[in-house]
Amino acid sequence: MHTLKTVLLATAMAFAISGPALASYAEGEVAFNQGNYWRALQELDGPANQGDPRAQYLLGRMYMDGNGVNQDYLQAHMWLNLATTGGVAHARDYRDAVGSRMSPQQLARAQEMARTWNRSPGASPAGSSQPATIGYSVRNAQYLLNRLGYNAGPEDGEMGGSTRSGIAAYQRAQGVHADGRLSQELFDRMAVDAGYAGNARAATGAAGGMDEPAEYSPLVADVQSKLRDMDYGVSGVTGRMNAETRAAIRKYEADAGMRATGRANAALLSRLEAHEKRSERRETLMVRRAQHKLDRLGYDIGPDDGEIGWRTRNAVRQFQTDRGLRADGEIDRALLDALDASLQARYGSGDVDRTAERDTARKIEAALNRQGYDAGDENGRIDDRARAAIRQYQQDWGLRADGQSSTGLLAHIENPPSSGRMGSPALVRDVKRELDARGYAVGTIDGRIDGQLTAAVRTWQSDARVTVDGEVDEALLAEIRASRVTRAEGSPRDAAGTLLQGITDSILENMRKE
């Protein structure tokens, strides 16, 4: 029975709401969902005061969180209570959540406000009966022009070409000089045409440059919100100018190289919005710079897209671990400085020709592949596969196995130093191929000297009746290639027998020398 009563009440209230109020609610809902709270307030205020429970619900949410308005639990509870009565889903949950944050006295006051509330077309949430106004800003001007049918482009607060064209088109329609410039007087004329009758009164003070209304102003609220986000000492978003806001504006203007006026106007808001966008771009650029530097240092960062994906985050942590830093995976100025220091240590400069660097990496990949190290695609991008091949090569040569490409590594691969007892990986691989072709068990044909290769060499040396020393060098390779000895032709013997024979041969050789 209670549910049916609620539905019938909500239906009756919906029919009581006028068509323009429904349209205003729809625009307000879109603005609310986009986080454009200053516009949501403009659109939802009328329908909420005309009894639309959906608009009351959204207003309650805004007052609850302080979005576009000063946070006010009394107003939030009242609007959410009315929306609950109107049958809006979830309104009760939000109302009760707000109520849990209020004192018994506040709760009683909010309930009394809801009981005594009467539908009052044109009234504001605070009970004012002043005609509707809209604050002077570039973004509001774009909104008005678009609403009036003059294409001002996206409502982004930037005075771009589309906005100027829209202003000029409106000016031509009004029979005034079409210079595409926005002024307070022109703004108020557009506002009145769009139905904001309160701007007709505001226009009387426009000639004097009034841009700090004593009433709530969406423009001031926007300025306060952005200054607060930028840590300029704004404690709350009230939509009304005060000493704190003026001081914050002056500080920002000084930091931005502007004339310090301390006044909130469309030009200041446009500058703040541009600053906000630049900040977002700076963050993306910082991530891209970190990705670029990590990639140059051989870390797998995934796509070089300015997004902090899991591969980029892992690459950051790996770099931090390798350098003995706290591995938090965060990309900040300290990380970029550490990356620059690593690049400086490796290349002698933080600014390396990327083309030359990729060419070096491509040559390393090709050289490693020729030597059987499986570095993968020869594309100049050191991925996990190529890095593993580099590490294996470095381990084979007793180098520091960091898996990083460099001109020094390329020089080592192309012109290996004198090997002494240890043959170069290329030589070792050739010896393995020759012995394998003759039936000797050498294991994997790679550039590594291990116990299996040493045993095979000693076995061949014994079969070939040469000194058994297990050494791998150019002389051994030449002897194997000049010999026709194969494992099938030699007398079979086990590894222990081969070792014993080698020892015996060495003793006899020493005795002959003596």
Coordinates of C-alpha atoms in Angstrom, one line a residue:
M1 CA 0.0 0.0 0.0
H2 CA 2.8 2.4 0.9
T3 CA 4.6 1.7 -2.3
L4 CA 1.5 2.3 -4.4
K5 CA 0.9 5.6 -2.5
T6 CA 4.5 6.7 -3.2
V7 CA 4.2 5.9 -7.0
L8 CA 0.9 7.7 -7.2
L9 CA 2.3 10.7 -5.4
A10 CA 5.4 10.8 -7.7
T11 CA 3.1 10.5 -10.8
A12 CA 1.0 13.3 -9.6
M13 CA 4.0 15.5 -9.0
A14 CA 5.4 14.7 -12.4
F15 CA 2.2 15.8 -14.1
A16 CA 2.3 19.0 -12.1
I17 CA 5.7 20.0 -13.4
S18 CA 5.7 22.2 -16.5
G19 CA 7.3 21.3 -19.8
P20 CA 10.1 23.9 -19.6
A21 CA 10.9 22.6 -16.1
L22 CA 11.2 19.1 -17.5
A23 CA 13.5 20.3 -20.2
S24 CA 15.6 22.2 -17.6
Y25 CA 15.8 19.0 -15.5
A26 CA 17.1 17.0 -18.5
E27 CA 19.8 19.5 -19.1
G28 CA 20.7 19.7 -15.4
E29 CA 20.9 15.9 -15.2
V30 CA 23.3 15.8 -18.1
A31 CA 25.5 18.5 -16.5
F32 CA 25.4 16.7 -13.1
N33 CA 26.5 13.4 -14.7
Q34 CA 29.3 15.2 -16.5
G35 CA 30.5 16.8 -13.3
N36 CA 29.5 20.3 -14.6
Y37 CA 27.9 21.3 -11.3
W38 CA 27.8 25.0 -11.8
R39 CA 25.5 24.5 -14.8
A40 CA 23.6 21.7 -13.0
L41 CA 22.7 24.2 -10.3
Q42 CA 21.4 26.6 -12.8
E43 CA 19.2 24.0 -14.5
L44 CA 18.0 22.1 -11.5
D45 CA 17.1 25.0 -9.2
G46 CA 13.9 25.8 -10.9
P47 CA 12.5 22.2 -11.3
A48 CA 13.4 21.4 -7.7
N49 CA 11.5 24.4 -6.4
Q50 CA 8.6 23.5 -8.6
G51 CA 8.4 20.0 -7.0
D52 CA 10.4 17.7 -9.4
P53 CA 11.7 15.0 -7.0
R54 CA 14.4 14.0 -9.4
A55 CA 15.8 17.6 -9.4
Q56 CA 15.5 17.6 -5.6
Y57 CA 17.5 14.4 -5.4
L58 CA 20.3 15.8 -7.5
L59 CA 20.4 19.1 -5.6
G60 CA 20.5 17.1 -2.3
R61 CA 23.5 15.1 -3.7
M62 CA 25.2 18.4 -4.6
Y63 CA 24.7 19.9 -1.1
M64 CA 25.7 16.7 0.5
D65 CA 29.1 16.6 -1.2
G66 CA 29.6 20.4 -1.7
N67 CA 29.7 20.1 -5.5
G68 CA 29.0 23.5 -7.1
V69 CA 27.5 24.8 -3.8
N70 CA 28.8 25.2 -0.3
Q71 CA 28.4 21.9 1.6
D72 CA 25.2 22.1 3.7
Y73 CA 23.8 19.1 5.4
L74 CA 20.6 20.9 6.3
Q75 CA 19.8 21.6 2.7
A76 CA 21.0 18.2 1.6
H77 CA 18.8 16.4 4.0
M78 CA 15.8 18.5 3.2
W79 CA 16.1 18.0 -0.6
L80 CA 16.8 14.3 -0.2
N81 CA 13.9 13.9 2.2
L82 CA 11.6 15.5 -0.4
A83 CA 13.0 13.3 -3.1
T84 CA 12.4 10.2 -0.9
T85 CA 8.8 11.3 -0.5
G86 CA 8.6 11.7 -4.3
G87 CA 9.7 8.1 -4.8
V88 CA 13.2 8.6 -6.2
A89 CA 15.3 5.4 -6.0
H90 CA 18.3 5.6 -3.6
A91 CA 17.2 9.0 -2.2
R92 CA 16.4 7.4 1.1
D93 CA 19.9 5.9 1.3
Y94 CA 21.6 9.2 0.7
R95 CA 19.2 11.0 3.1
D96 CA 20.0 8.5 5.9
A97 CA 23.8 8.8 5.1
V98 CA 23.6 12.6 5.5
G99 CA 21.5 12.2 8.7
S100 CA 24.1 10.1 10.3
R101 CA 26.6 13.0 10.0
M102 CA 24.2 15.5 11.7
S103 CA 23.5 16.3 15.3
P104 CA 20.0 15.5 16.7
Q105 CA 19.3 19.3 16.6
Q106 CA 20.3 19.6 13.0
L107 CA 18.3 16.6 12.0
A108 CA 15.2 17.9 13.7
R109 CA 15.7 21.3 11.9
A110 CA 16.1 19.6 8.5
Q111 CA 13.0 17.5 9.0
E112 CA 11.1 20.6 9.9
M113 CA 12.3 22.3 6.7
A114 CA 11.1 19.4 4.7
R115 CA 7.7 19.4 6.4
T116 CA 7.1 23.2 5.9
W117 CA 8.5 23.3 2.4
N118 CA 6.0 24.5 -0.2
R119 CA 6.4 24.5 -4.0
S120 CA 7.4 28.0 -5.0
P121 CA 8.2 28.5 -8.7
G122 CA 11.2 30.7 -9.1
A123 CA 12.4 30.4 -5.6
S124 CA 16.0 29.3 -4.9
P125 CA 17.0 26.6 -2.4
A126 CA 17.8 29.4 0.1
G127 CA 14.3 30.7 -0.3
S128 CA 15.2 33.8 -2.4
S129 CA 12.6 35.0 -4.9
Q130 CA 15.1 36.9 -7.0
P131 CA 14.8 36.3 -10.8
A132 CA 17.2 33.7 -12.3
T133 CA 20.6 35.0 -13.3
I134 CA 23.7 33.4 -14.9
G135 CA 27.3 34.4 -14.1
Y136 CA 29.6 36.1 -16.6
S137 CA 32.2 33.7 -18.0
V138 CA 33.4 32.4 -21.3
R139 CA 31.9 29.0 -20.7
N140 CA 28.5 30.4 -19.7
A141 CA 28.6 32.6 -22.9
Q142 CA 29.3 29.4 -24.9
Y143 CA 26.3 27.8 -23.2
L144 CA 24.0 30.7 -23.9
L145 CA 25.1 31.0 -27.6
N146 CA 24.5 27.3 -28.1
R147 CA 21.2 27.5 -26.4
L148 CA 20.1 30.4 -28.6
G149 CA 21.1 28.5 -31.7
Y150 CA 24.5 30.2 -32.4
N151 CA 27.2 27.5 -32.7
A152 CA 29.9 28.4 -30.2
G153 CA 31.6 25.0 -30.3
P154 CA 32.4 23.0 -27.1
E155 CA 31.6 24.6 -23.8
D156 CA 35.2 24.5 -22.6
G157 CA 35.7 28.0 -21.4
E158 CA 38.3 28.8 -24.1
M159 CA 37.8 31.7 -26.4
G160 CA 38.5 29.8 -29.6
G161 CA 37.5 30.4 -33.2
S162 CA 34.1 28.8 -32.9
T163 CA 33.2 30.9 -29.9
R164 CA 34.2 34.1 -31.6
S165 CA 32.2 33.1 -34.7
G166 CA 29.2 32.4 -32.5
I167 CA 29.5 35.8 -30.8
A168 CA 29.9 37.6 -34.1
A169 CA 26.8 35.8 -35.5
Y170 CA 24.8 36.9 -32.4
Q171 CA 26.1 40.5 -32.8
R172 CA 25.0 40.6 -36.5
A173 CA 21.6 39.3 -35.5
Q174 CA 21.4 42.2 -32.9
G175 CA 22.5 44.7 -35.5
V176 CA 25.7 45.7 -33.6
H177 CA 29.3 45.7 -34.7
A178 CA 30.3 42.0 -35.2
D179 CA 33.8 42.0 -33.7
G180 CA 33.4 38.6 -32.0
R181 CA 34.4 40.0 -28.7
L182 CA 32.6 39.2 -25.4
S183 CA 31.7 42.0 -23.0
Q184 CA 29.6 42.1 -19.8
E185 CA 26.9 44.1 -21.6
L186 CA 26.7 41.6 -24.5
F187 CA 26.8 38.7 -22.2
D188 CA 23.8 40.0 -20.2
R189 CA 21.9 40.7 -23.4
M190 CA 22.4 37.0 -24.4
A191 CA 21.4 35.9 -21.0
V192 CA 18.1 37.8 -21.1
D193 CA 17.4 36.4 -24.5
A194 CA 18.0 32.9 -23.1
G195 CA 15.5 33.5 -20.3
Y196 CA 17.7 34.7 -17.4
A197 CA 15.6 37.8 -16.5
G198 CA 17.9 38.6 -13.6
N199 CA 20.6 39.6 -15.9
A200 CA 18.5 42.6 -17.1
R201 CA 19.1 44.1 -13.6
A202 CA 22.8 43.0 -13.6
A203 CA 23.3 44.8 -16.9
T204 CA 22.7 48.1 -15.2
G205 CA 25.9 47.6 -13.2
A206 CA 27.9 46.1 -16.1
A207 CA 29.0 49.4 -17.5
G208 CA 30.9 50.0 -14.2
G209 CA 32.7 46.7 -14.6
M210 CA 30.9 44.9 -11.8
D211 CA 32.0 41.3 -11.9
E212 CA 31.8 40.3 -8.2
P213 CA 28.1 39.8 -7.5
A214 CA 27.1 39.7 -3.8
E215 CA 24.7 36.8 -4.7
Y216 CA 25.9 33.3 -5.5
S217 CA 27.8 33.3 -8.8
P218 CA 28.7 30.1 -10.7
L219 CA 31.7 31.9 -12.1
V220 CA 33.1 32.7 -8.6
A221 CA 32.3 29.1 -7.5
D222 CA 34.3 27.8 -10.5
V223 CA 37.2 30.2 -9.8
Q224 CA 37.2 29.1 -6.1
S225 CA 37.0 25.4 -7.0
K226 CA 40.0 25.6 -9.4
L227 CA 42.1 27.7 -7.0
R228 CA 41.3 25.3 -4.2
D229 CA 42.4 22.3 -6.3
M230 CA 45.7 24.2 -7.0
D231 CA 46.3 24.7 -3.3
Y232 CA 45.9 28.5 -3.3
G233 CA 44.3 28.7 0.1
V234 CA 40.6 28.7 -0.7
S235 CA 38.9 26.9 2.2
G236 CA 35.5 26.5 0.7
V237 CA 33.5 26.9 -2.5
T238 CA 30.8 29.4 -1.6
G239 CA 30.2 31.1 -4.9
R240 CA 30.6 34.5 -3.2
M241 CA 33.6 36.8 -3.2
N242 CA 35.4 37.2 0.1
A243 CA 38.8 38.4 1.3
E244 CA 40.2 34.8 1.2
T245 CA 39.2 34.4 -2.5
R246 CA 40.6 37.8 -3.5
A247 CA 43.9 37.0 -1.8
A248 CA 44.1 33.6 -3.6
I249 CA 43.3 35.3 -6.9
R250 CA 46.0 37.9 -6.4
K251 CA 48.6 35.2 -5.6
Y252 CA 47.6 33.1 -8.6
E253 CA 47.7 36.2 -10.9
A254 CA 51.2 37.1 -9.5
D255 CA 52.4 33.5 -10.1
A256 CA 51.0 33.5 -13.6
G257 CA 52.6 36.8 -14.5
M258 CA 49.2 38.6 -14.7
R259 CA 48.3 42.0 -13.2
A260 CA 47.2 41.3 -9.6
T261 CA 43.6 42.6 -9.5
G262 CA 42.1 40.0 -7.1
R263 CA 38.9 40.0 -9.1
A264 CA 37.0 37.0 -10.5
N265 CA 36.0 37.5 -14.1
A266 CA 35.7 35.5 -17.4
A267 CA 39.4 36.1 -18.3
L268 CA 40.6 34.7 -15.0
L269 CA 38.4 31.7 -15.3
S270 CA 39.6 31.0 -18.8
R271 CA 43.2 31.3 -17.7
L272 CA 42.6 28.9 -14.8
E273 CA 40.9 26.3 -17.1
A274 CA 43.8 26.5 -19.6
H275 CA 46.2 26.1 -16.7
E276 CA 44.2 23.0 -15.6
K277 CA 44.4 21.5 -19.0
R278 CA 48.1 22.2 -19.2
S279 CA 48.6 20.5 -15.9
E280 CA 46.9 17.4 -17.3
R281 CA 49.0 17.6 -20.4
R282 CA 52.1 18.0 -18.3
E283 CA 51.3 14.9 -16.3
T284 CA 50.9 12.9 -19.6
L285 CA 54.1 14.4 -20.9
M286 CA 56.0 13.4 -17.7
V287 CA 54.8 9.8 -18.1
R288 CA 55.9 9.8 -21.8
R289 CA 59.3 11.3 -20.9
A290 CA 59.7 8.6 -18.2
Q291 CA 58.7 5.9 -20.7
H292 CA 61.1 7.2 -23.3
K293 CA 64.0 7.2 -20.9
L294 CA 63.2 3.8 -19.5
D295 CA 63.0 2.4 -23.0
R296 CA 66.4 3.9 -23.8
L297 CA 67.8 2.2 -20.7
G298 CA 66.4 -1.1 -21.9
Y299 CA 63.3 -1.5 -19.7
D300 CA 60.1 -3.0 -21.1
I301 CA 57.6 -0.1 -20.8
G302 CA 54.9 -1.4 -23.1
P303 CA 53.2 1.2 -25.4
D304 CA 54.9 4.6 -25.4
D305 CA 51.5 6.3 -24.8
G306 CA 51.7 8.5 -21.7
E307 CA 49.5 6.1 -19.8
I308 CA 50.8 4.4 -16.6
G309 CA 50.0 0.8 -17.5
W310 CA 51.1 -2.3 -15.6
R311 CA 54.2 -2.7 -17.8
T312 CA 55.3 0.9 -17.3
R313 CA 54.7 0.6 -13.6
N314 CA 56.7 -2.6 -13.4
A315 CA 59.5 -1.0 -15.5
V316 CA 59.6 1.9 -13.0
R317 CA 59.8 -0.4 -10.1
Q318 CA 62.5 -2.5 -11.7
F319 CA 64.6 0.6 -12.4
Q320 CA 64.2 1.8 -8.9
T321 CA 65.2 -1.6 -7.5
D322 CA 68.2 -1.7 -9.8
R323 CA 69.3 1.7 -8.6
G324 CA 68.7 1.0 -4.9
L325 CA 65.7 3.4 -4.8
R326 CA 62.4 2.9 -3.0
A327 CA 60.5 0.8 -5.5
D328 CA 57.1 2.6 -5.3
G329 CA 56.5 2.7 -9.1
E330 CA 55.7 6.4 -8.9
I331 CA 56.6 8.7 -11.8
D332 CA 57.7 12.1 -10.5
R333 CA 60.5 14.6 -10.8
A334 CA 62.8 12.5 -8.6
L335 CA 62.4 9.6 -11.0
L336 CA 63.1 11.6 -14.0
D337 CA 66.3 13.0 -12.4
A338 CA 67.4 9.4 -11.5
L339 CA 66.7 8.3 -15.1
D340 CA 68.7 11.3 -16.5
A341 CA 71.6 10.4 -14.2
S342 CA 71.6 6.8 -15.5
L343 CA 71.5 8.0 -19.1
Q344 CA 74.4 10.4 -18.3
A345 CA 76.4 7.6 -16.8
R346 CA 75.8 5.3 -19.7
Y347 CA 76.0 7.6 -22.7
G348 CA 77.7 10.7 -21.3
S349 CA 74.7 12.8 -22.0
G350 CA 71.0 12.7 -21.2
D351 CA 70.2 13.7 -24.8
V352 CA 71.2 10.9 -27.1
D353 CA 70.3 10.7 -30.8
R354 CA 67.5 8.2 -30.7
T355 CA 68.1 7.1 -34.3
A356 CA 71.7 6.3 -33.6
E357 CA 70.7 4.5 -30.4
R358 CA 68.2 2.3 -32.2
D359 CA 70.8 1.5 -34.9
T360 CA 73.2 0.4 -32.2
A361 CA 70.5 -1.8 -30.7
R362 CA 69.6 -3.3 -34.1
K363 CA 73.3 -4.1 -34.8
I364 CA 73.6 -5.8 -31.3
E365 CA 70.5 -7.9 -32.0
A366 CA 71.8 -8.9 -35.5
A367 CA 75.2 -9.8 -34.1
L368 CA 73.7 -11.9 -31.3
N369 CA 71.5 -13.7 -33.6
R370 CA 74.4 -14.5 -35.9
Q371 CA 76.1 -16.0 -32.9
G372 CA 73.1 -18.1 -32.0
Y373 CA 71.9 -16.1 -29.0
D374 CA 68.3 -15.7 -30.2
A375 CA 67.8 -11.9 -29.7
G376 CA 64.5 -12.0 -31.6
D377 CA 63.4 -9.4 -34.2
E378 CA 66.2 -7.1 -35.3
N379 CA 64.2 -3.9 -34.9
G380 CA 66.4 -1.9 -32.6
R381 CA 64.0 -2.2 -29.6
I382 CA 65.5 -4.2 -26.8
D383 CA 62.6 -6.3 -25.5
D384 CA 62.7 -9.1 -22.9
R385 CA 64.0 -11.6 -25.5
A386 CA 66.8 -9.4 -26.6
R387 CA 67.7 -8.5 -23.1
A388 CA 67.9 -12.2 -22.1
A389 CA 70.2 -12.8 -25.1
I390 CA 72.4 -9.9 -24.0
R391 CA 72.6 -11.2 -20.5
Q392 CA 73.6 -14.7 -21.7
Y393 CA 76.3 -13.2 -23.9
Q394 CA 77.6 -11.1 -21.0
Q395 CA 77.6 -14.1 -18.7
D396 CA 79.5 -16.2 -21.3
W397 CA 82.2 -13.5 -21.4
G398 CA 82.2 -12.8 -17.7
L399 CA 80.8 -9.3 -18.1
R400 CA 78.4 -7.5 -15.8
A401 CA 75.1 -9.2 -16.9
D402 CA 72.8 -6.1 -16.9
G403 CA 71.1 -7.0 -20.2
Q404 CA 71.5 -3.4 -21.5
S405 CA 72.5 -2.4 -25.0
S406 CA 75.4 0.1 -25.5
T407 CA 78.0 1.0 -28.0
G408 CA 80.6 -0.7 -25.8
L409 CA 78.7 -3.9 -25.9
L410 CA 78.5 -3.8 -29.7
A411 CA 82.2 -3.2 -29.9
H412 CA 82.8 -6.2 -27.7
I413 CA 80.6 -8.4 -29.8
E414 CA 82.1 -7.3 -33.1
N415 CA 85.7 -7.2 -31.9
P416 CA 86.0 -9.6 -28.9
P417 CA 89.2 -9.2 -26.9
S418 CA 91.9 -11.9 -26.7
S419 CA 90.1 -14.8 -25.0
G420 CA 93.0 -16.6 -23.3
R421 CA 91.9 -20.0 -22.2
M422 CA 88.2 -19.2 -22.9
G423 CA 87.3 -19.1 -26.5
S424 CA 85.0 -16.5 -27.9
P425 CA 81.3 -17.5 -28.1
A426 CA 81.5 -17.7 -31.9
L427 CA 84.6 -20.0 -31.7
V428 CA 82.9 -22.2 -29.0
R429 CA 79.9 -22.5 -31.2
D430 CA 82.0 -23.5 -34.2
V431 CA 83.8 -26.1 -32.1
K432 CA 80.5 -27.6 -30.9
R433 CA 79.2 -27.7 -34.5
E434 CA 82.3 -29.6 -35.7
L435 CA 82.3 -32.1 -32.9
D436 CA 78.6 -32.6 -33.1
A437 CA 78.9 -33.4 -36.8
R438 CA 81.5 -36.0 -35.9
G439 CA 79.3 -37.8 -33.4
Y440 CA 80.5 -36.2 -30.1
A441 CA 77.9 -35.2 -27.5
V442 CA 78.4 -31.5 -27.0
G443 CA 74.9 -30.6 -25.7
T444 CA 73.3 -27.4 -26.9
I445 CA 75.1 -25.7 -29.7
D446 CA 75.7 -22.3 -28.2
G447 CA 78.6 -20.1 -27.2
R448 CA 79.0 -21.5 -23.7
I449 CA 81.9 -23.8 -22.4
D450 CA 80.4 -26.3 -20.0
G451 CA 81.4 -29.7 -18.6
Q452 CA 79.7 -31.5 -21.5
L453 CA 81.7 -29.7 -24.1
T454 CA 85.0 -30.1 -22.1
A455 CA 84.4 -33.9 -21.9
A456 CA 83.6 -34.0 -25.7
V457 CA 86.8 -32.1 -26.5
R458 CA 88.9 -34.4 -24.3
T459 CA 87.3 -37.5 -25.9
W460 CA 88.0 -36.2 -29.4
Q461 CA 91.6 -35.3 -28.4
S462 CA 92.1 -38.8 -27.0
D463 CA 90.6 -40.4 -30.2
A464 CA 92.8 -38.2 -32.4
R465 CA 95.9 -39.1 -30.4
V466 CA 96.7 -35.5 -29.5
T467 CA 97.4 -33.8 -26.2
V468 CA 94.3 -34.1 -24.0
D469 CA 93.9 -30.8 -22.2
G470 CA 90.2 -29.9 -22.9
E471 CA 91.2 -26.4 -24.1
V472 CA 88.9 -24.6 -26.6
D473 CA 90.9 -22.3 -28.9
E474 CA 91.6 -21.6 -32.5
A475 CA 94.3 -24.4 -32.6
L476 CA 91.7 -27.0 -31.5
L477 CA 89.2 -25.9 -34.1
A478 CA 91.9 -26.1 -36.8
E479 CA 92.9 -29.6 -35.6
I480 CA 89.3 -30.8 -35.6
R481 CA 88.6 -29.5 -39.2
A482 CA 91.9 -31.0 -40.5
S483 CA 91.2 -34.4 -38.9
R484 CA 89.0 -37.2 -40.2
V485 CA 88.4 -38.7 -36.7
T486 CA 84.8 -39.3 -35.8
R487 CA 83.3 -40.8 -32.7
A488 CA 82.4 -44.0 -34.6
E489 CA 86.0 -44.6 -35.7
G490 CA 87.5 -44.1 -32.2
S491 CA 87.4 -46.9 -29.6
P492 CA 84.4 -46.4 -27.4
R493 CA 85.2 -45.4 -23.8
D494 CA 83.2 -43.8 -21.0
A495 CA 83.8 -40.4 -19.5
A496 CA 85.9 -41.8 -16.7
G497 CA 88.1 -43.7 -19.2
T498 CA 88.5 -40.5 -21.3
L499 CA 89.6 -38.6 -18.2
L500 CA 92.0 -41.3 -17.2
Q501 CA 93.4 -41.5 -20.6
G502 CA 93.9 -37.7 -20.7
I503 CA 95.8 -37.8 -17.4
T504 CA 98.0 -40.6 -18.7
D505 CA 98.7 -38.8 -21.9
S506 CA 99.6 -35.7 -20.0
I507 CA 102.0 -37.5 -17.8
L508 CA 103.7 -39.3 -20.8
E509 CA 103.9 -36.0 -22.6
N510 CA 105.7 -34.4 -19.6
M511 CA 108.0 -37.3 -19.3
R512 CA 109.0 -37.0 -23.0
K513 CA 109.7 -33.3 -22.5
E514 CA 112.0 -34.1 -19.5

